[in-house]
PDB file of C-alpha atoms in Angstrom:
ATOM      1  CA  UNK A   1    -135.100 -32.646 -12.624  1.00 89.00           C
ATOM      2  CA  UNK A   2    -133.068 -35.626 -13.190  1.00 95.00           C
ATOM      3  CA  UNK A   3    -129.753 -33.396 -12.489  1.00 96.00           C
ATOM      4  CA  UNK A   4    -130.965 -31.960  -9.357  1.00 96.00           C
ATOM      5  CA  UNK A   5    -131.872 -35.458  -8.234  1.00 96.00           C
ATOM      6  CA  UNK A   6    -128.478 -37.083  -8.680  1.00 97.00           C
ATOM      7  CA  UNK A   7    -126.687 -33.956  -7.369  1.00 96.00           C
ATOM      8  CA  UNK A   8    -128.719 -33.899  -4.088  1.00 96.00           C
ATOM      9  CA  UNK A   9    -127.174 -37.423  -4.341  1.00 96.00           C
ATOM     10  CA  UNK A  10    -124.061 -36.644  -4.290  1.00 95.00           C
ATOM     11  CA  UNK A  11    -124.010 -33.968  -1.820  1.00 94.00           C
ATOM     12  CA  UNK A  12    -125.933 -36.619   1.192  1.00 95.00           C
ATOM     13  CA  UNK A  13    -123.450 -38.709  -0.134  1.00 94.00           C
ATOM     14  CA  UNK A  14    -120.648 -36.641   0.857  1.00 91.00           C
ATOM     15  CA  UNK A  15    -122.587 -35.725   4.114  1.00 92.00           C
ATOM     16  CA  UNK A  16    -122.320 -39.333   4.984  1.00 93.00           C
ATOM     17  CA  UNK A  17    -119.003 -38.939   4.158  1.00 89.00           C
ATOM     18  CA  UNK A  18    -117.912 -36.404   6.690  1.00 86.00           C
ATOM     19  CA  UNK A  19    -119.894 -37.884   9.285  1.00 90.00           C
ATOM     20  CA  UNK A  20    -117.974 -41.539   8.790  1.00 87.00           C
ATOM     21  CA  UNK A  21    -114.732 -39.684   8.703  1.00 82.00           C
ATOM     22  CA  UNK A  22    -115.468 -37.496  11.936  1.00 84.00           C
ATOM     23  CA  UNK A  23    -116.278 -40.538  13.614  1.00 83.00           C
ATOM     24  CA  UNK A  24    -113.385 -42.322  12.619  1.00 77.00           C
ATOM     25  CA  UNK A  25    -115.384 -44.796  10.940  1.00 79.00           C
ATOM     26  CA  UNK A  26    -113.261 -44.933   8.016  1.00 79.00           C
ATOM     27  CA  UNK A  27    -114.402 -48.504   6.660  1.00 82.00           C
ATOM     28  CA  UNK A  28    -117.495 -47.142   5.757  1.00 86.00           C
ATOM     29  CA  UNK A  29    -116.150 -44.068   3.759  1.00 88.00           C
ATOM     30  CA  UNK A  30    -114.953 -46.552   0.772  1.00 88.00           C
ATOM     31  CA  UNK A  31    -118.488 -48.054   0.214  1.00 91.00           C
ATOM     32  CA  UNK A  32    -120.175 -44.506   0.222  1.00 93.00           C
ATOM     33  CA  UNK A  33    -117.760 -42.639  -2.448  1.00 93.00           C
ATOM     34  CA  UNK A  34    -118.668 -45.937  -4.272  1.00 94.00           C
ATOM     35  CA  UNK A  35    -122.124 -44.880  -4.447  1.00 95.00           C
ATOM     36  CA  UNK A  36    -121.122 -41.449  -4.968  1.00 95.00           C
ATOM     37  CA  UNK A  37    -119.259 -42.310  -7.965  1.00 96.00           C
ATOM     38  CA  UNK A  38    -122.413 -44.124  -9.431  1.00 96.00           C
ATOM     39  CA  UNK A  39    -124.378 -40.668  -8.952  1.00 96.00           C
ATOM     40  CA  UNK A  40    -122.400 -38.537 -10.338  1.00 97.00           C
ATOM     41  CA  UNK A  41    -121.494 -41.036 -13.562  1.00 97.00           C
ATOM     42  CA  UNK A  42    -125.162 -40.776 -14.666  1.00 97.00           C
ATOM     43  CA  UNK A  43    -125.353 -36.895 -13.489  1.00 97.00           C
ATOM     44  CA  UNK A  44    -122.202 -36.357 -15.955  1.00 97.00           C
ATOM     45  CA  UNK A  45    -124.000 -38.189 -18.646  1.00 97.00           C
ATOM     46  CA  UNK A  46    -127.644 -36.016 -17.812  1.00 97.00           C
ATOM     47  CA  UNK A  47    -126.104 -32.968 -18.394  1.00 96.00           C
ATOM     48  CA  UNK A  48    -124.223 -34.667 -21.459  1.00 95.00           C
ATOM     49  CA  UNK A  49    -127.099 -36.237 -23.407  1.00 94.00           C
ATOM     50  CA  UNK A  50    -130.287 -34.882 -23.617  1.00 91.00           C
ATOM     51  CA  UNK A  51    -131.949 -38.697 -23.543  1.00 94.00           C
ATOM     52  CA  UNK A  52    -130.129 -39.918 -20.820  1.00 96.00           C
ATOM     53  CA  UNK A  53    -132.795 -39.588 -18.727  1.00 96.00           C
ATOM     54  CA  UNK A  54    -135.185 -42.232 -20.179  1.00 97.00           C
ATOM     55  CA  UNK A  55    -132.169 -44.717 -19.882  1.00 97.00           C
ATOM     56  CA  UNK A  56    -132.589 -44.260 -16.164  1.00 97.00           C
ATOM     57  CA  UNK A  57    -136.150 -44.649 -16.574  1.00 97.00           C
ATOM     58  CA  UNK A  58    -136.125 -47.440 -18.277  1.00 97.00           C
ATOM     59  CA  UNK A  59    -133.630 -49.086 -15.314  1.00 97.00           C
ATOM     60  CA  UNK A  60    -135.804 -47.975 -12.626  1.00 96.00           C
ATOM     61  CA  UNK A  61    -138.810 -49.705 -14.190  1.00 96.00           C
ATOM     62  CA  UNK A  62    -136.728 -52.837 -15.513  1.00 96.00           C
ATOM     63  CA  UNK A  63    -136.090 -53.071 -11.325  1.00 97.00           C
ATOM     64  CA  UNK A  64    -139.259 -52.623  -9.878  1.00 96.00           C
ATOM     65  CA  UNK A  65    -140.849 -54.830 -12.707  1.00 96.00           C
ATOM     66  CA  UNK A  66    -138.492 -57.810 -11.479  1.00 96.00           C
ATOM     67  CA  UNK A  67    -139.338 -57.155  -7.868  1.00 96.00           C
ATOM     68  CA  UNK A  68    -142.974 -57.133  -8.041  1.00 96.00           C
ATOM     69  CA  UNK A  69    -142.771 -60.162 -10.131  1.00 96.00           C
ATOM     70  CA  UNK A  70    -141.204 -61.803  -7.460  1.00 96.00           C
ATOM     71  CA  UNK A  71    -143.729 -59.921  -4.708  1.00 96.00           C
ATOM     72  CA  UNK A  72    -146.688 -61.646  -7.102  1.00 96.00           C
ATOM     73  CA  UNK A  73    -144.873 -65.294  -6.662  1.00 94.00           C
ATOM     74  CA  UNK A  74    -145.479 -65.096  -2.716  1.00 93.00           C
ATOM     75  CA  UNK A  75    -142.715 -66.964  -1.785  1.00 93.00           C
ATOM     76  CA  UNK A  76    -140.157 -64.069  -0.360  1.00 95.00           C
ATOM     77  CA  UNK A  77    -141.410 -63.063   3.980  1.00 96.00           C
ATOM     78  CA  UNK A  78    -139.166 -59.671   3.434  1.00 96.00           C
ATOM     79  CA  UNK A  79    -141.853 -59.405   0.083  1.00 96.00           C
ATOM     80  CA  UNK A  80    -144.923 -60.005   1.580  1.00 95.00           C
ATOM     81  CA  UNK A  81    -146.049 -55.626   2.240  1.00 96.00           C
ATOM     82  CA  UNK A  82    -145.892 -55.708  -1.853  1.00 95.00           C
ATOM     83  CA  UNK A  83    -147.005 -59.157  -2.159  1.00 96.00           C
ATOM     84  CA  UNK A  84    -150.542 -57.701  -0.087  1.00 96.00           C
ATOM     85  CA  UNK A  85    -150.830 -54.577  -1.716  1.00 96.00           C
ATOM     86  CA  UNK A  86    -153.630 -54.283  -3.891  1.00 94.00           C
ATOM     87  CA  UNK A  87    -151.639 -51.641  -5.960  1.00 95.00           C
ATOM     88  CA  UNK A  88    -149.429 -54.965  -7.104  1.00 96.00           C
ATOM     89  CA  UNK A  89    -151.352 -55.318 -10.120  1.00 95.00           C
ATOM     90  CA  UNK A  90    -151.500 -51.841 -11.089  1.00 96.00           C
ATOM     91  CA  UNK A  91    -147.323 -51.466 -10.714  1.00 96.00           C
ATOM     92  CA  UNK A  92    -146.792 -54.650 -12.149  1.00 96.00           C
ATOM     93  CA  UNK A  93    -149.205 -53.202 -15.252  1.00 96.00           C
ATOM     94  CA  UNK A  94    -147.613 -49.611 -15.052  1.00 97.00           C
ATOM     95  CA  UNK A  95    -143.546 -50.576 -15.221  1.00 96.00           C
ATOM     96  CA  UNK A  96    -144.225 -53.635 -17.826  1.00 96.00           C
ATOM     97  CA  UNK A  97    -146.001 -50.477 -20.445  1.00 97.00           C
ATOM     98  CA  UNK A  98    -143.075 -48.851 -19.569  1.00 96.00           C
ATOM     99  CA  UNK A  99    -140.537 -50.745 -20.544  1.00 95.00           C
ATOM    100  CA  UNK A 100    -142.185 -51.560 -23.812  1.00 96.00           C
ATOM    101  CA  UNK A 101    -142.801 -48.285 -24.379  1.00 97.00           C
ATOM    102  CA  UNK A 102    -139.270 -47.069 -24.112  1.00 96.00           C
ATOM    103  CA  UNK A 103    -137.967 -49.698 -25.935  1.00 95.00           C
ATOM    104  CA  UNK A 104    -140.008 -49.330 -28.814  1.00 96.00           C
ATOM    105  CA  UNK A 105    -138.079 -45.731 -29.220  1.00 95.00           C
ATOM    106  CA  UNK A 106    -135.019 -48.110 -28.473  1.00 95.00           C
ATOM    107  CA  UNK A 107    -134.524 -47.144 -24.879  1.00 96.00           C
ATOM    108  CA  UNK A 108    -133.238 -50.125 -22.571  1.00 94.00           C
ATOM    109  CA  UNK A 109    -131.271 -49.965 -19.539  1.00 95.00           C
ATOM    110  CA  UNK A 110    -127.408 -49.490 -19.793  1.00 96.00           C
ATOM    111  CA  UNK A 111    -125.288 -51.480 -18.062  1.00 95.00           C
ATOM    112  CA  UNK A 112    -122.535 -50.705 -16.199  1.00 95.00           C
ATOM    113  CA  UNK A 113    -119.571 -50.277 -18.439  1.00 96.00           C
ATOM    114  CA  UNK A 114    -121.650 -48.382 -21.327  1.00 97.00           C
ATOM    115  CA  UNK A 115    -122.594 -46.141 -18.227  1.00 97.00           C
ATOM    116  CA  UNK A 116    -118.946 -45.210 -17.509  1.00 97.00           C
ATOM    117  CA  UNK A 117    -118.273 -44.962 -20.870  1.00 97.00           C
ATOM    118  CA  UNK A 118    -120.493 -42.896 -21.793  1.00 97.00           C
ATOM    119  CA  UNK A 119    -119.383 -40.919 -18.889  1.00 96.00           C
ATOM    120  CA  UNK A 120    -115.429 -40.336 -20.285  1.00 96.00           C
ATOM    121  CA  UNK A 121    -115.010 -42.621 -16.741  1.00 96.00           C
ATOM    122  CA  UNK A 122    -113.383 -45.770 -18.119  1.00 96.00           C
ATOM    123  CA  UNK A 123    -110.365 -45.268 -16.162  1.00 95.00           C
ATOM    124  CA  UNK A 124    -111.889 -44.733 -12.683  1.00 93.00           C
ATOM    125  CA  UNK A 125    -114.618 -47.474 -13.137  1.00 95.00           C
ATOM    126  CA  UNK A 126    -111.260 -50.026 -13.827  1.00 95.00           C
ATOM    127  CA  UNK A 127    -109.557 -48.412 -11.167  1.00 93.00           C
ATOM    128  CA  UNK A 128    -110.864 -46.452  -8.073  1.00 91.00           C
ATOM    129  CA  UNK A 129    -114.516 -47.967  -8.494  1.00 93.00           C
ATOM    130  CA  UNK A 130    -113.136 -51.773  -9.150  1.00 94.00           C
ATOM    131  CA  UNK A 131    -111.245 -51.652  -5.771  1.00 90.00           C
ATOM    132  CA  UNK A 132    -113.889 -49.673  -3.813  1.00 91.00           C
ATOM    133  CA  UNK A 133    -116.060 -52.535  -5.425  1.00 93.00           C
ATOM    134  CA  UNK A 134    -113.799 -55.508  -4.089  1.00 90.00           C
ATOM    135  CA  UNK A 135    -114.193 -53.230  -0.687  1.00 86.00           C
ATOM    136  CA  UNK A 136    -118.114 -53.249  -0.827  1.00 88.00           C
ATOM    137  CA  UNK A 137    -118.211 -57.530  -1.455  1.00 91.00           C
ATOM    138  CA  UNK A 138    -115.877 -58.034   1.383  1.00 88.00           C
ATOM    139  CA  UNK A 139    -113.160 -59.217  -0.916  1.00 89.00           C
ATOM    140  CA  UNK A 140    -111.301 -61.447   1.440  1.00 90.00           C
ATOM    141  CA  UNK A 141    -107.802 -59.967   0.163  1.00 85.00           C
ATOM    142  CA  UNK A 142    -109.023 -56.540   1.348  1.00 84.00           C
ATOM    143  CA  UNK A 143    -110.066 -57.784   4.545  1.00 85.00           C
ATOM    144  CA  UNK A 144    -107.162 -59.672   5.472  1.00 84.00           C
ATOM    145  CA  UNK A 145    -105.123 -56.386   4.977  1.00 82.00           C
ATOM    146  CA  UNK A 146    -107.330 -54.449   7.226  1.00 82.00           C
ATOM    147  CA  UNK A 147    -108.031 -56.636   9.889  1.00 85.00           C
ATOM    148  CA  UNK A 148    -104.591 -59.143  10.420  1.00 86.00           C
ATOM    149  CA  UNK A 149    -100.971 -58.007  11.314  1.00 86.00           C
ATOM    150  CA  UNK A 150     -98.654 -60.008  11.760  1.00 83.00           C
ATOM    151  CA  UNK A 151     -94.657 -60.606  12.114  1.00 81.00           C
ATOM    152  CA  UNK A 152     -92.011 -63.168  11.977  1.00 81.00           C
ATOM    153  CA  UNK A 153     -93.300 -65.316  14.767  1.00 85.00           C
ATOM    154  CA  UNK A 154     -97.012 -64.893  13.759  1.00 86.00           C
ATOM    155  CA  UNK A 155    -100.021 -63.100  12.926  1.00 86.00           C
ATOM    156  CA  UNK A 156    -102.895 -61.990  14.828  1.00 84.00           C
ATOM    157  CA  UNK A 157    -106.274 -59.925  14.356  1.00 87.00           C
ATOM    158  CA  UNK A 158    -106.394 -56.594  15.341  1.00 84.00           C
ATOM    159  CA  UNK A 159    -108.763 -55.564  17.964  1.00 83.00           C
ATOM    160  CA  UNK A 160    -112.095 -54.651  17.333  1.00 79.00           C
ATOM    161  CA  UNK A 161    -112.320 -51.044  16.362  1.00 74.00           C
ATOM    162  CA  UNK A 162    -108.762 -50.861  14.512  1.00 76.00           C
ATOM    163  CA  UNK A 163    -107.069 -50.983  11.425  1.00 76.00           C
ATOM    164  CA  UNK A 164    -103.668 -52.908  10.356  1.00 80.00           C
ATOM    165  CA  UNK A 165    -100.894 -51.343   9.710  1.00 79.00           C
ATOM    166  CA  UNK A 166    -101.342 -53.175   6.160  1.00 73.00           C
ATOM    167  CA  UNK A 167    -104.803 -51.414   6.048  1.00 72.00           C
ATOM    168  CA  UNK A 168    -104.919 -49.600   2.486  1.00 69.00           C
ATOM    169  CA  UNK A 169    -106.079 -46.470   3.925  1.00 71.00           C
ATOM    170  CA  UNK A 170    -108.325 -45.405   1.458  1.00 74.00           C
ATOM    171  CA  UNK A 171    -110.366 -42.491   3.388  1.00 74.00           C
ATOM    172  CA  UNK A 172    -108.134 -39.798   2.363  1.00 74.00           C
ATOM    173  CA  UNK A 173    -108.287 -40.147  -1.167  1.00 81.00           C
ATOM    174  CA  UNK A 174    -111.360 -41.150  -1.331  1.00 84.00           C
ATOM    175  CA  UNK A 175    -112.771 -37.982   0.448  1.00 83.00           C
ATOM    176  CA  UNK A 176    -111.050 -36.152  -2.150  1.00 85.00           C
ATOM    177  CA  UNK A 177    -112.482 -38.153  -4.685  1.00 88.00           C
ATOM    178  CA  UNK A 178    -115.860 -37.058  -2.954  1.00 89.00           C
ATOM    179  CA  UNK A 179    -114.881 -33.324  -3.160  1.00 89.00           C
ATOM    180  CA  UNK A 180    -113.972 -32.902  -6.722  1.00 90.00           C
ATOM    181  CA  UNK A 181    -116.973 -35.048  -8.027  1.00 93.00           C
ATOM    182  CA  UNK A 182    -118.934 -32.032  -5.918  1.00 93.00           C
ATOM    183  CA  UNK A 183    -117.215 -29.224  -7.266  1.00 92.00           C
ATOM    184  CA  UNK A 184    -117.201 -30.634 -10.626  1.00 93.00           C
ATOM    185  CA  UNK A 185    -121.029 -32.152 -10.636  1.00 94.00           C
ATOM    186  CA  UNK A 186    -122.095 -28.636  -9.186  1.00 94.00           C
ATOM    187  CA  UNK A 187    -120.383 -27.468 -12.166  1.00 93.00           C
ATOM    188  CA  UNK A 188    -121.885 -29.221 -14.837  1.00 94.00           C
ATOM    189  CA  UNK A 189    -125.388 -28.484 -13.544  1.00 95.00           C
ATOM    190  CA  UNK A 190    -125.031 -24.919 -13.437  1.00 94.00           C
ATOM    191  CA  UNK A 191    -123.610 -25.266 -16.949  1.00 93.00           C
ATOM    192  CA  UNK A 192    -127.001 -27.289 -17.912  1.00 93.00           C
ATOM    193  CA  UNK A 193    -128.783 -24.573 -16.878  1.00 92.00           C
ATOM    194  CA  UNK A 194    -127.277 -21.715 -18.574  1.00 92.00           C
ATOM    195  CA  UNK A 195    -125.690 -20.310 -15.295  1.00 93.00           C
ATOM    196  CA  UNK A 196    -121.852 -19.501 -14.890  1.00 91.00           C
ATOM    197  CA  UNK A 197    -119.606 -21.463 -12.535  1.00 89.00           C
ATOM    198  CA  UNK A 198    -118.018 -18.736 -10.578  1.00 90.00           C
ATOM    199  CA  UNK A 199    -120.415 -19.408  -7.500  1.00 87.00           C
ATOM    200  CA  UNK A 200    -118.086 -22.790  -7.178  1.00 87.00           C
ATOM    201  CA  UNK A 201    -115.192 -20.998  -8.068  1.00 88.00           C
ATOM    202  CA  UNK A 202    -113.530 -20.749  -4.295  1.00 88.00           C
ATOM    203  CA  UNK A 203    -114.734 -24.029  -3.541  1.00 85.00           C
ATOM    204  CA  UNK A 204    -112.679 -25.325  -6.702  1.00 83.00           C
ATOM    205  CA  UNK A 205    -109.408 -23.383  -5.718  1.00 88.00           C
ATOM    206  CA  UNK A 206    -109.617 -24.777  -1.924  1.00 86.00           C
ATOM    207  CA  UNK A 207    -109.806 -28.658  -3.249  1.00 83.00           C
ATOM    208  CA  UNK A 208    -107.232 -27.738  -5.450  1.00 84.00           C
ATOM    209  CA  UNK A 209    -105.148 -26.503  -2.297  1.00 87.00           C
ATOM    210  CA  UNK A 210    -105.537 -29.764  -0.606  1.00 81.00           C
ATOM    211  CA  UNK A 211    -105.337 -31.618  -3.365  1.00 81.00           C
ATOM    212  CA  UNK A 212    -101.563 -30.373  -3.595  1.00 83.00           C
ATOM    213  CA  UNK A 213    -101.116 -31.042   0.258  1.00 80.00           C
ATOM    214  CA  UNK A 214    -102.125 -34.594  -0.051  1.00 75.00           C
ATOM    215  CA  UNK A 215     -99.661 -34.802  -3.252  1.00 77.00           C
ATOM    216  CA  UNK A 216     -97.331 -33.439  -1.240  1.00 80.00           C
ATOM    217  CA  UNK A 217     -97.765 -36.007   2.095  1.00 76.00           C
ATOM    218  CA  UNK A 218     -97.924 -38.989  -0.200  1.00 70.00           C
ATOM    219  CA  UNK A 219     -94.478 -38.061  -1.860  1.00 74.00           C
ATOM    220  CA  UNK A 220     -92.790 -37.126   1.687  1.00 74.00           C
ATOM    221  CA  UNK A 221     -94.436 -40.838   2.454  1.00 68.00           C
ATOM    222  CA  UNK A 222     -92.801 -42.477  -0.220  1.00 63.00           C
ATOM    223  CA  UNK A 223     -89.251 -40.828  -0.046  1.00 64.00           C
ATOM    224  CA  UNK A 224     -89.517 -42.490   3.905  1.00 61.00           C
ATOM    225  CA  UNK A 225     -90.656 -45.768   2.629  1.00 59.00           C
ATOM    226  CA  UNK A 226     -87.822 -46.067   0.576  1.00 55.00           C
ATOM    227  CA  UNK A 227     -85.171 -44.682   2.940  1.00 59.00           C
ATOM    228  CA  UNK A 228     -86.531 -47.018   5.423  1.00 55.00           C
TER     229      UNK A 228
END
């Protein structure tokens, strides 16, 4: 159940995708294959580890406990639908026996890097997800480079709507990102559940025929940056 649930993830994810890029709303493409990339960690470690799953149930009730603790304090407007609810009590009741439940067997919510570890992901969580991460917190670095270009007499902000031409451009690769965490997630679950993969097979093959066009561009790109 678990894998189904993080791979429907992942596919609305790369839905979203699609529609940003076909819109040419490319800043929002970054922040999505982030959340992409957090699916498809814990779907790699589902089909890896046969207790995964109460790790993520132990997060989801370690988050709903905090927030209906808060909801019982009264003090938060955007709150105030749980903080009336006369089921407040009972969730409050329900997540707290669930957490001490699970960690009696010694089940408590993973954090972050033990998640990517876990994962064989260490390398993409301090790479591709740290600077789709400074993206997502509006790391003032990132948005200078998008949104100011400048010259020898001055700089300026671009209009609304468009990009610098310092903009790091991460759509591309990051749609590509999207597809082979498909392919491969797809992959895994049919594994999980005793089927073969040759269903994906074609898809595999076509991302792996883009994948070498994109190589391809970004070395042609690079030969003109230096010649320039």
């Amino acid at each position: 159940r678990y894998a189904i649930l993080l791979l429907y993830a992942l596919t609305d994810h790369a839905r979203v995708a699609l529609g940003l890029a076909r819109g040419a709303a490319f800043t929002g493409i970054g922040p999505t294959t982030r959340c992409a990339i957090d699916a498809y960690t814990d779907l790699c470690n589902v089909c890896e580890f046969p207790r995964y799953f109460k790790h993520l149930d132990a997060a989801s009730a370690f988050h709903w406990k905090k927030l209906l603790e808060r909801a019982s304090a009264g003090r938060i407007a955007a709150l105030k639908a749980l903080t009336d609810s006369p089921l407040l009590a009972v969730g409050r009741k329900k997540f707290a026996a669930e957490l001490a439940t699970l960690k009696a067997q010694g089940i408590e919510p993973l954090d972050i890097d033990e998640r990517f570890k876990r994962a064989k992901l260490t390398d993409e969580y301090q790479s591709l997800y740290a600077i789709l991460s400074a993206e997502v917190h509006n790391n003032i670095a990132e948005l200078q480079s998008r949104y100011i270009d400048g010259d020898d007499d001055g700089a300026w902000l671009v209009r609304p709507g468009q990009f610098s031409k310092h903009d790091h451009d991460y759509g591309r690769p990051c749609t590509l990102t999207m597809g082979e965490m498909i392919v491969k997630g797809t992959e895994k679950v049919l594994r999980l559940f005793g089927h073969g993969i040759a269903v994906i097979s074609n898809a595999g093959r076509e991302l792996d025929r883009i994948s070498a066009l994109a190589e391809a561009e970004e070395k042609r790109q690079g030969q003109r940056d230096v010649s320039v």
